[in-house]
Structures are given as structure tokens and as C-alpha cells.
Amino acid sequence: MTIVNLTRFLIKEKEFNQIVAQIFHHLKLTRKDINIFLISEKRIREINYKFRGIKKPTDVLSFAEKETKENFIYPIETNREFLGEIYICPIWIKKQIQRKKIDFYEELIRVLVHGILHLLGYQHKGVSEKESKKMIELQEKIVNKLNHTNFASQ
């Protein structure tokens, strides 16, 4: 796994890696690799517009290897089975938690799980209510199981 922080947001990489390992464990993923990028609100808005046609920022975007291999924004070589890239915007998460009145770390873990589930093919938009519910329930089950280690500094 590669973590690239393109923001001023401080992250404890060891703890972040542990969280990803726990998520992979819960999903029974072995020998898998992902790239995770922490990016600015401006950059995630640009990527969201380029790939989804939506002119606003978001908390997380995922690009599965099997779908967009040639379109990766920051390609990084890996020897493991590569799932894809996840882009997370910590500033947007901070804005969300203020509205939702929830814990920053919990939400950061939630968007990370959400992104990984998308890489695995789970969807919650443009699918049946049953499929959407399946993804969100699995997401929340994993978030609730994880130890909410403070792996980031706000």
C-alpha cells in the first residue's frame, strides 16, 4: 500500500497502514494493494468533474484497477494484486462532520472503507435498494468493528 499525502493534513502513516490492514482482514483480502491519496478540496473537485461530471468536491473517490488502469492520476508500480486508487479529501470530511456532528476519525475510517468497497465492485448508487443496503451495511459493520485509532492529526 502506498499513501501519498498531498495536503497539509498530518497523518500517522503506521497507524493508517494498520487501519487499512484491519479493513483488509475484515474483507478477507490478502496479497492486495491500493494507493491512497490525501488531496485538497480543489483537487478532488477537479477529479470529480473530470471523471464524474460533478462540479463539486466530495469526501472520497475510488478508481478500480480493472476499470481505469490507463487513467490513473498518480500511477505507482506494485508487485501485489493492485485493486486501484482511493482519493480522500480530509478538509471535506471535516466539513461533513461539523454538519453530522460525528467523530473525525470515525468518518475518516468510514470513507476509507467506502472507497475500498467501491474498488471491490460494491455500489450504492444506480443499483437496487437491496444492493445499496448491502454495501452500506457492510461498510458500517466494518467501521463499528474497527479500533478507532487516532491515526491523523486534525
PDB file of C-alpha atoms in Angstrom:
ATOM      1  CA  MET A   1       0.000   0.000   0.000  1.00  0.00           C
ATOM      2  CA  THR A   2       1.155   3.469  -0.812  1.00  0.00           C
ATOM      3  CA  ILE A   3      -0.085   6.568   0.976  1.00  0.00           C
ATOM      4  CA  VAL A   4       0.628   9.893  -0.667  1.00  0.00           C
ATOM      5  CA  ASN A   5      -0.278  12.985   1.311  1.00  0.00           C
ATOM      6  CA  LEU A   6      -0.643  15.989  -0.986  1.00  0.00           C
ATOM      7  CA  THR A   7      -2.152  18.168   1.740  1.00  0.00           C
ATOM      8  CA  ARG A   8      -1.017  19.898   4.923  1.00  0.00           C
ATOM      9  CA  PHE A   9      -3.021  17.332   6.830  1.00  0.00           C
ATOM     10  CA  LEU A  10      -0.745  15.388   9.180  1.00  0.00           C
ATOM     11  CA  ILE A  11      -1.101  11.625   9.211  1.00  0.00           C
ATOM     12  CA  LYS A  12       0.466   8.891  11.293  1.00  0.00           C
ATOM     13  CA  GLU A  13       1.337   6.534   8.461  1.00  0.00           C
ATOM     14  CA  LYS A  14       1.966   3.483  10.658  1.00  0.00           C
ATOM     15  CA  GLU A  15      -1.483   3.733  12.270  1.00  0.00           C
ATOM     16  CA  PHE A  16      -3.113   4.464   8.912  1.00  0.00           C
ATOM     17  CA  ASN A  17      -1.497   1.307   7.493  1.00  0.00           C
ATOM     18  CA  GLN A  18      -2.805  -0.654  10.492  1.00  0.00           C
ATOM     19  CA  ILE A  19      -6.341   0.570   9.836  1.00  0.00           C
ATOM     20  CA  VAL A  20      -6.111  -0.476   6.169  1.00  0.00           C
ATOM     21  CA  ALA A  21      -4.739  -3.877   7.259  1.00  0.00           C
ATOM     22  CA  GLN A  22      -7.712  -4.293   9.616  1.00  0.00           C
ATOM     23  CA  ILE A  23     -10.139  -3.392   6.825  1.00  0.00           C
ATOM     24  CA  PHE A  24      -8.433  -5.893   4.510  1.00  0.00           C
ATOM     25  CA  HIS A  25      -8.622  -8.521   7.267  1.00  0.00           C
ATOM     26  CA  HIS A  26     -12.373  -7.961   7.744  1.00  0.00           C
ATOM     27  CA  LEU A  27     -12.877  -8.263   3.984  1.00  0.00           C
ATOM     28  CA  LYS A  28     -10.603 -11.331   3.798  1.00  0.00           C
ATOM     29  CA  LEU A  29      -8.277  -9.649   1.309  1.00  0.00           C
ATOM     30  CA  THR A  30      -4.752 -10.999   1.070  1.00  0.00           C
ATOM     31  CA  ARG A  31      -1.933 -10.021  -1.252  1.00  0.00           C
ATOM     32  CA  LYS A  32      -3.854  -6.949  -2.349  1.00  0.00           C
ATOM     33  CA  ASP A  33      -2.520  -3.443  -2.794  1.00  0.00           C
ATOM     34  CA  ILE A  34      -4.022   0.015  -3.120  1.00  0.00           C
ATOM     35  CA  ASN A  35      -2.776   3.550  -3.446  1.00  0.00           C
ATOM     36  CA  ILE A  36      -4.346   6.139  -1.164  1.00  0.00           C
ATOM     37  CA  PHE A  37      -4.005   9.851  -1.823  1.00  0.00           C
ATOM     38  CA  LEU A  38      -4.945  12.627   0.573  1.00  0.00           C
ATOM     39  CA  ILE A  39      -5.722  15.600  -1.616  1.00  0.00           C
ATOM     40  CA  SER A  40      -7.028  19.146  -1.407  1.00  0.00           C
ATOM     41  CA  GLU A  41     -10.625  20.218  -1.841  1.00  0.00           C
ATOM     42  CA  LYS A  42      -9.705  21.936  -5.107  1.00  0.00           C
ATOM     43  CA  ARG A  43      -8.004  18.809  -6.483  1.00  0.00           C
ATOM     44  CA  ILE A  44     -10.822  16.417  -5.547  1.00  0.00           C
ATOM     45  CA  ARG A  45     -13.315  18.827  -7.176  1.00  0.00           C
ATOM     46  CA  GLU A  46     -11.229  18.745 -10.389  1.00  0.00           C
ATOM     47  CA  ILE A  47     -11.025  14.937 -10.362  1.00  0.00           C
ATOM     48  CA  ASN A  48     -14.739  14.620  -9.549  1.00  0.00           C
ATOM     49  CA  TYR A  49     -15.575  16.839 -12.515  1.00  0.00           C
ATOM     50  CA  LYS A  50     -13.165  15.106 -14.896  1.00  0.00           C
ATOM     51  CA  PHE A  51     -14.350  11.571 -14.121  1.00  0.00           C
ATOM     52  CA  ARG A  52     -17.924  12.008 -12.881  1.00  0.00           C
ATOM     53  CA  GLY A  53     -19.015  15.304 -14.438  1.00  0.00           C
ATOM     54  CA  ILE A  54     -19.825  16.719 -10.991  1.00  0.00           C
ATOM     55  CA  LYS A  55     -18.503  20.242 -10.342  1.00  0.00           C
ATOM     56  CA  LYS A  56     -18.176  19.974  -6.567  1.00  0.00           C
ATOM     57  CA  PRO A  57     -15.849  18.383  -4.058  1.00  0.00           C
ATOM     58  CA  THR A  58     -16.539  15.089  -2.338  1.00  0.00           C
ATOM     59  CA  ASP A  59     -15.031  13.140   0.542  1.00  0.00           C
ATOM     60  CA  VAL A  60     -13.764  10.089  -1.380  1.00  0.00           C
ATOM     61  CA  LEU A  61     -13.302   8.875  -4.944  1.00  0.00           C
ATOM     62  CA  SER A  62     -12.233   5.372  -5.973  1.00  0.00           C
ATOM     63  CA  PHE A  63     -10.837   4.128  -9.254  1.00  0.00           C
ATOM     64  CA  ALA A  64     -10.678   0.363  -9.609  1.00  0.00           C
ATOM     65  CA  GLU A  65      -7.694  -1.046 -11.482  1.00  0.00           C
ATOM     66  CA  LYS A  66      -9.868  -3.173 -13.718  1.00  0.00           C
ATOM     67  CA  GLU A  67     -11.917  -0.167 -14.831  1.00  0.00           C
ATOM     68  CA  THR A  68      -9.470   2.703 -15.252  1.00  0.00           C
ATOM     69  CA  LYS A  69      -5.935   1.342 -15.328  1.00  0.00           C
ATOM     70  CA  GLU A  70      -4.786   3.733 -18.042  1.00  0.00           C
ATOM     71  CA  ASN A  71      -6.481   6.713 -16.387  1.00  0.00           C
ATOM     72  CA  PHE A  72      -4.771   6.625 -13.002  1.00  0.00           C
ATOM     73  CA  ILE A  73      -3.872  10.086 -11.873  1.00  0.00           C
ATOM     74  CA  TYR A  74      -0.750   9.136  -9.917  1.00  0.00           C
ATOM     75  CA  PRO A  75       0.252   5.624 -11.087  1.00  0.00           C
ATOM     76  CA  ILE A  76       2.587   3.775  -8.733  1.00  0.00           C
ATOM     77  CA  GLU A  77       4.096   0.379  -9.537  1.00  0.00           C
ATOM     78  CA  THR A  78       3.352  -2.554  -7.219  1.00  0.00           C
ATOM     79  CA  ASN A  79       4.240  -6.249  -7.100  1.00  0.00           C
ATOM     80  CA  ARG A  80       0.959  -7.244  -5.480  1.00  0.00           C
ATOM     81  CA  GLU A  81      -2.507  -7.610  -6.968  1.00  0.00           C
ATOM     82  CA  PHE A  82      -3.484  -3.992  -7.417  1.00  0.00           C
ATOM     83  CA  LEU A  83      -7.079  -3.040  -6.587  1.00  0.00           C
ATOM     84  CA  GLY A  84      -6.885   0.641  -7.530  1.00  0.00           C
ATOM     85  CA  GLU A  85      -6.629   4.169  -6.190  1.00  0.00           C
ATOM     86  CA  ILE A  86      -8.554   5.984  -3.488  1.00  0.00           C
ATOM     87  CA  TYR A  87      -8.617   9.775  -3.166  1.00  0.00           C
ATOM     88  CA  ILE A  88      -9.637  11.233   0.179  1.00  0.00           C
ATOM     89  CA  CYS A  89     -10.208  14.903   0.971  1.00  0.00           C
ATOM     90  CA  PRO A  90      -9.652  15.487   4.729  1.00  0.00           C
ATOM     91  CA  ILE A  91     -10.953  19.074   4.520  1.00  0.00           C
ATOM     92  CA  TRP A  92     -14.248  17.881   3.044  1.00  0.00           C
ATOM     93  CA  ILE A  93     -14.509  15.253   5.790  1.00  0.00           C
ATOM     94  CA  LYS A  94     -14.046  17.991   8.400  1.00  0.00           C
ATOM     95  CA  LYS A  95     -16.924  19.923   6.822  1.00  0.00           C
ATOM     96  CA  GLN A  96     -19.128  16.823   6.842  1.00  0.00           C
ATOM     97  CA  ILE A  97     -18.506  16.001  10.490  1.00  0.00           C
ATOM     98  CA  GLN A  98     -19.485  19.504  11.516  1.00  0.00           C
ATOM     99  CA  ARG A  99     -22.854  19.032   9.803  1.00  0.00           C
ATOM    100  CA  LYS A 100     -23.340  15.459  11.032  1.00  0.00           C
ATOM    101  CA  LYS A 101     -21.808  16.047  14.490  1.00  0.00           C
ATOM    102  CA  ILE A 102     -19.747  12.869  14.389  1.00  0.00           C
ATOM    103  CA  ASP A 103     -16.154  11.949  15.189  1.00  0.00           C
ATOM    104  CA  PHE A 104     -13.483  12.898  12.639  1.00  0.00           C
ATOM    105  CA  TYR A 105     -11.568   9.614  12.900  1.00  0.00           C
ATOM    106  CA  GLU A 106     -14.694   7.514  12.587  1.00  0.00           C
ATOM    107  CA  GLU A 107     -15.672   9.377   9.426  1.00  0.00           C
ATOM    108  CA  LEU A 108     -12.163   9.112   8.004  1.00  0.00           C
ATOM    109  CA  ILE A 109     -12.291   5.346   8.552  1.00  0.00           C
ATOM    110  CA  ARG A 110     -15.808   5.257   7.052  1.00  0.00           C
ATOM    111  CA  VAL A 111     -14.719   6.946   3.801  1.00  0.00           C
ATOM    112  CA  LEU A 112     -11.678   4.674   3.604  1.00  0.00           C
ATOM    113  CA  VAL A 113     -13.884   1.566   3.970  1.00  0.00           C
ATOM    114  CA  HIS A 114     -16.344   3.084   1.490  1.00  0.00           C
ATOM    115  CA  GLY A 115     -13.575   3.613  -1.064  1.00  0.00           C
ATOM    116  CA  ILE A 116     -12.212   0.083  -0.653  1.00  0.00           C
ATOM    117  CA  LEU A 117     -15.693  -1.403  -1.079  1.00  0.00           C
ATOM    118  CA  HIS A 118     -16.063   0.520  -4.347  1.00  0.00           C
ATOM    119  CA  LEU A 119     -12.733  -0.936  -5.518  1.00  0.00           C
ATOM    120  CA  LEU A 120     -14.181  -4.382  -4.839  1.00  0.00           C
ATOM    121  CA  GLY A 121     -17.226  -3.641  -7.012  1.00  0.00           C
ATOM    122  CA  TYR A 122     -19.778  -2.678  -4.374  1.00  0.00           C
ATOM    123  CA  GLN A 123     -22.145   0.128  -5.380  1.00  0.00           C
ATOM    124  CA  HIS A 124     -24.797   2.206  -3.641  1.00  0.00           C
ATOM    125  CA  LYS A 125     -25.946   4.441  -6.497  1.00  0.00           C
ATOM    126  CA  GLY A 126     -27.581   3.258  -9.685  1.00  0.00           C
ATOM    127  CA  VAL A 127     -28.254  -0.180  -8.208  1.00  0.00           C
ATOM    128  CA  SER A 128     -31.172  -1.817  -6.463  1.00  0.00           C
ATOM    129  CA  GLU A 129     -32.062  -0.774  -2.942  1.00  0.00           C
ATOM    130  CA  LYS A 130     -31.032  -4.257  -1.817  1.00  0.00           C
ATOM    131  CA  GLU A 131     -27.529  -3.904  -3.302  1.00  0.00           C
ATOM    132  CA  SER A 132     -27.136  -0.393  -1.946  1.00  0.00           C
ATOM    133  CA  LYS A 133     -28.186  -1.560   1.514  1.00  0.00           C
ATOM    134  CA  LYS A 134     -25.738  -4.488   1.300  1.00  0.00           C
ATOM    135  CA  MET A 135     -22.807  -2.113   0.699  1.00  0.00           C
ATOM    136  CA  ILE A 136     -23.754   0.385   3.401  1.00  0.00           C
ATOM    137  CA  GLU A 137     -24.459  -2.350   5.967  1.00  0.00           C
ATOM    138  CA  LEU A 138     -21.083  -3.985   5.290  1.00  0.00           C
ATOM    139  CA  GLN A 139     -19.392  -0.585   5.496  1.00  0.00           C
ATOM    140  CA  GLU A 140     -20.970   0.181   8.876  1.00  0.00           C
ATOM    141  CA  LYS A 141     -20.255  -3.316  10.196  1.00  0.00           C
ATOM    142  CA  ILE A 142     -16.546  -2.862   9.449  1.00  0.00           C
ATOM    143  CA  VAL A 143     -16.442   0.697  10.820  1.00  0.00           C
ATOM    144  CA  ASN A 144     -18.094  -0.465  14.042  1.00  0.00           C
ATOM    145  CA  LYS A 145     -15.636  -3.373  14.429  1.00  0.00           C
ATOM    146  CA  LEU A 146     -12.502  -1.332  13.911  1.00  0.00           C
ATOM    147  CA  ASN A 147     -10.459   0.120  16.692  1.00  0.00           C
ATOM    148  CA  HIS A 148     -10.762   3.873  16.083  1.00  0.00           C
ATOM    149  CA  THR A 149      -7.099   4.621  16.462  1.00  0.00           C
ATOM    150  CA  ASN A 150      -6.209   8.290  16.149  1.00  0.00           C
ATOM    151  CA  PHE A 151      -4.024   7.960  13.092  1.00  0.00           C
ATOM    152  CA  ALA A 152      -4.423  11.525  11.925  1.00  0.00           C
ATOM    153  CA  SER A 153      -3.937  14.974  13.377  1.00  0.00           C
ATOM    154  CA  GLN A 154      -6.697  17.436  12.712  1.00  0.00           C
TER     155      GLN A 154
END
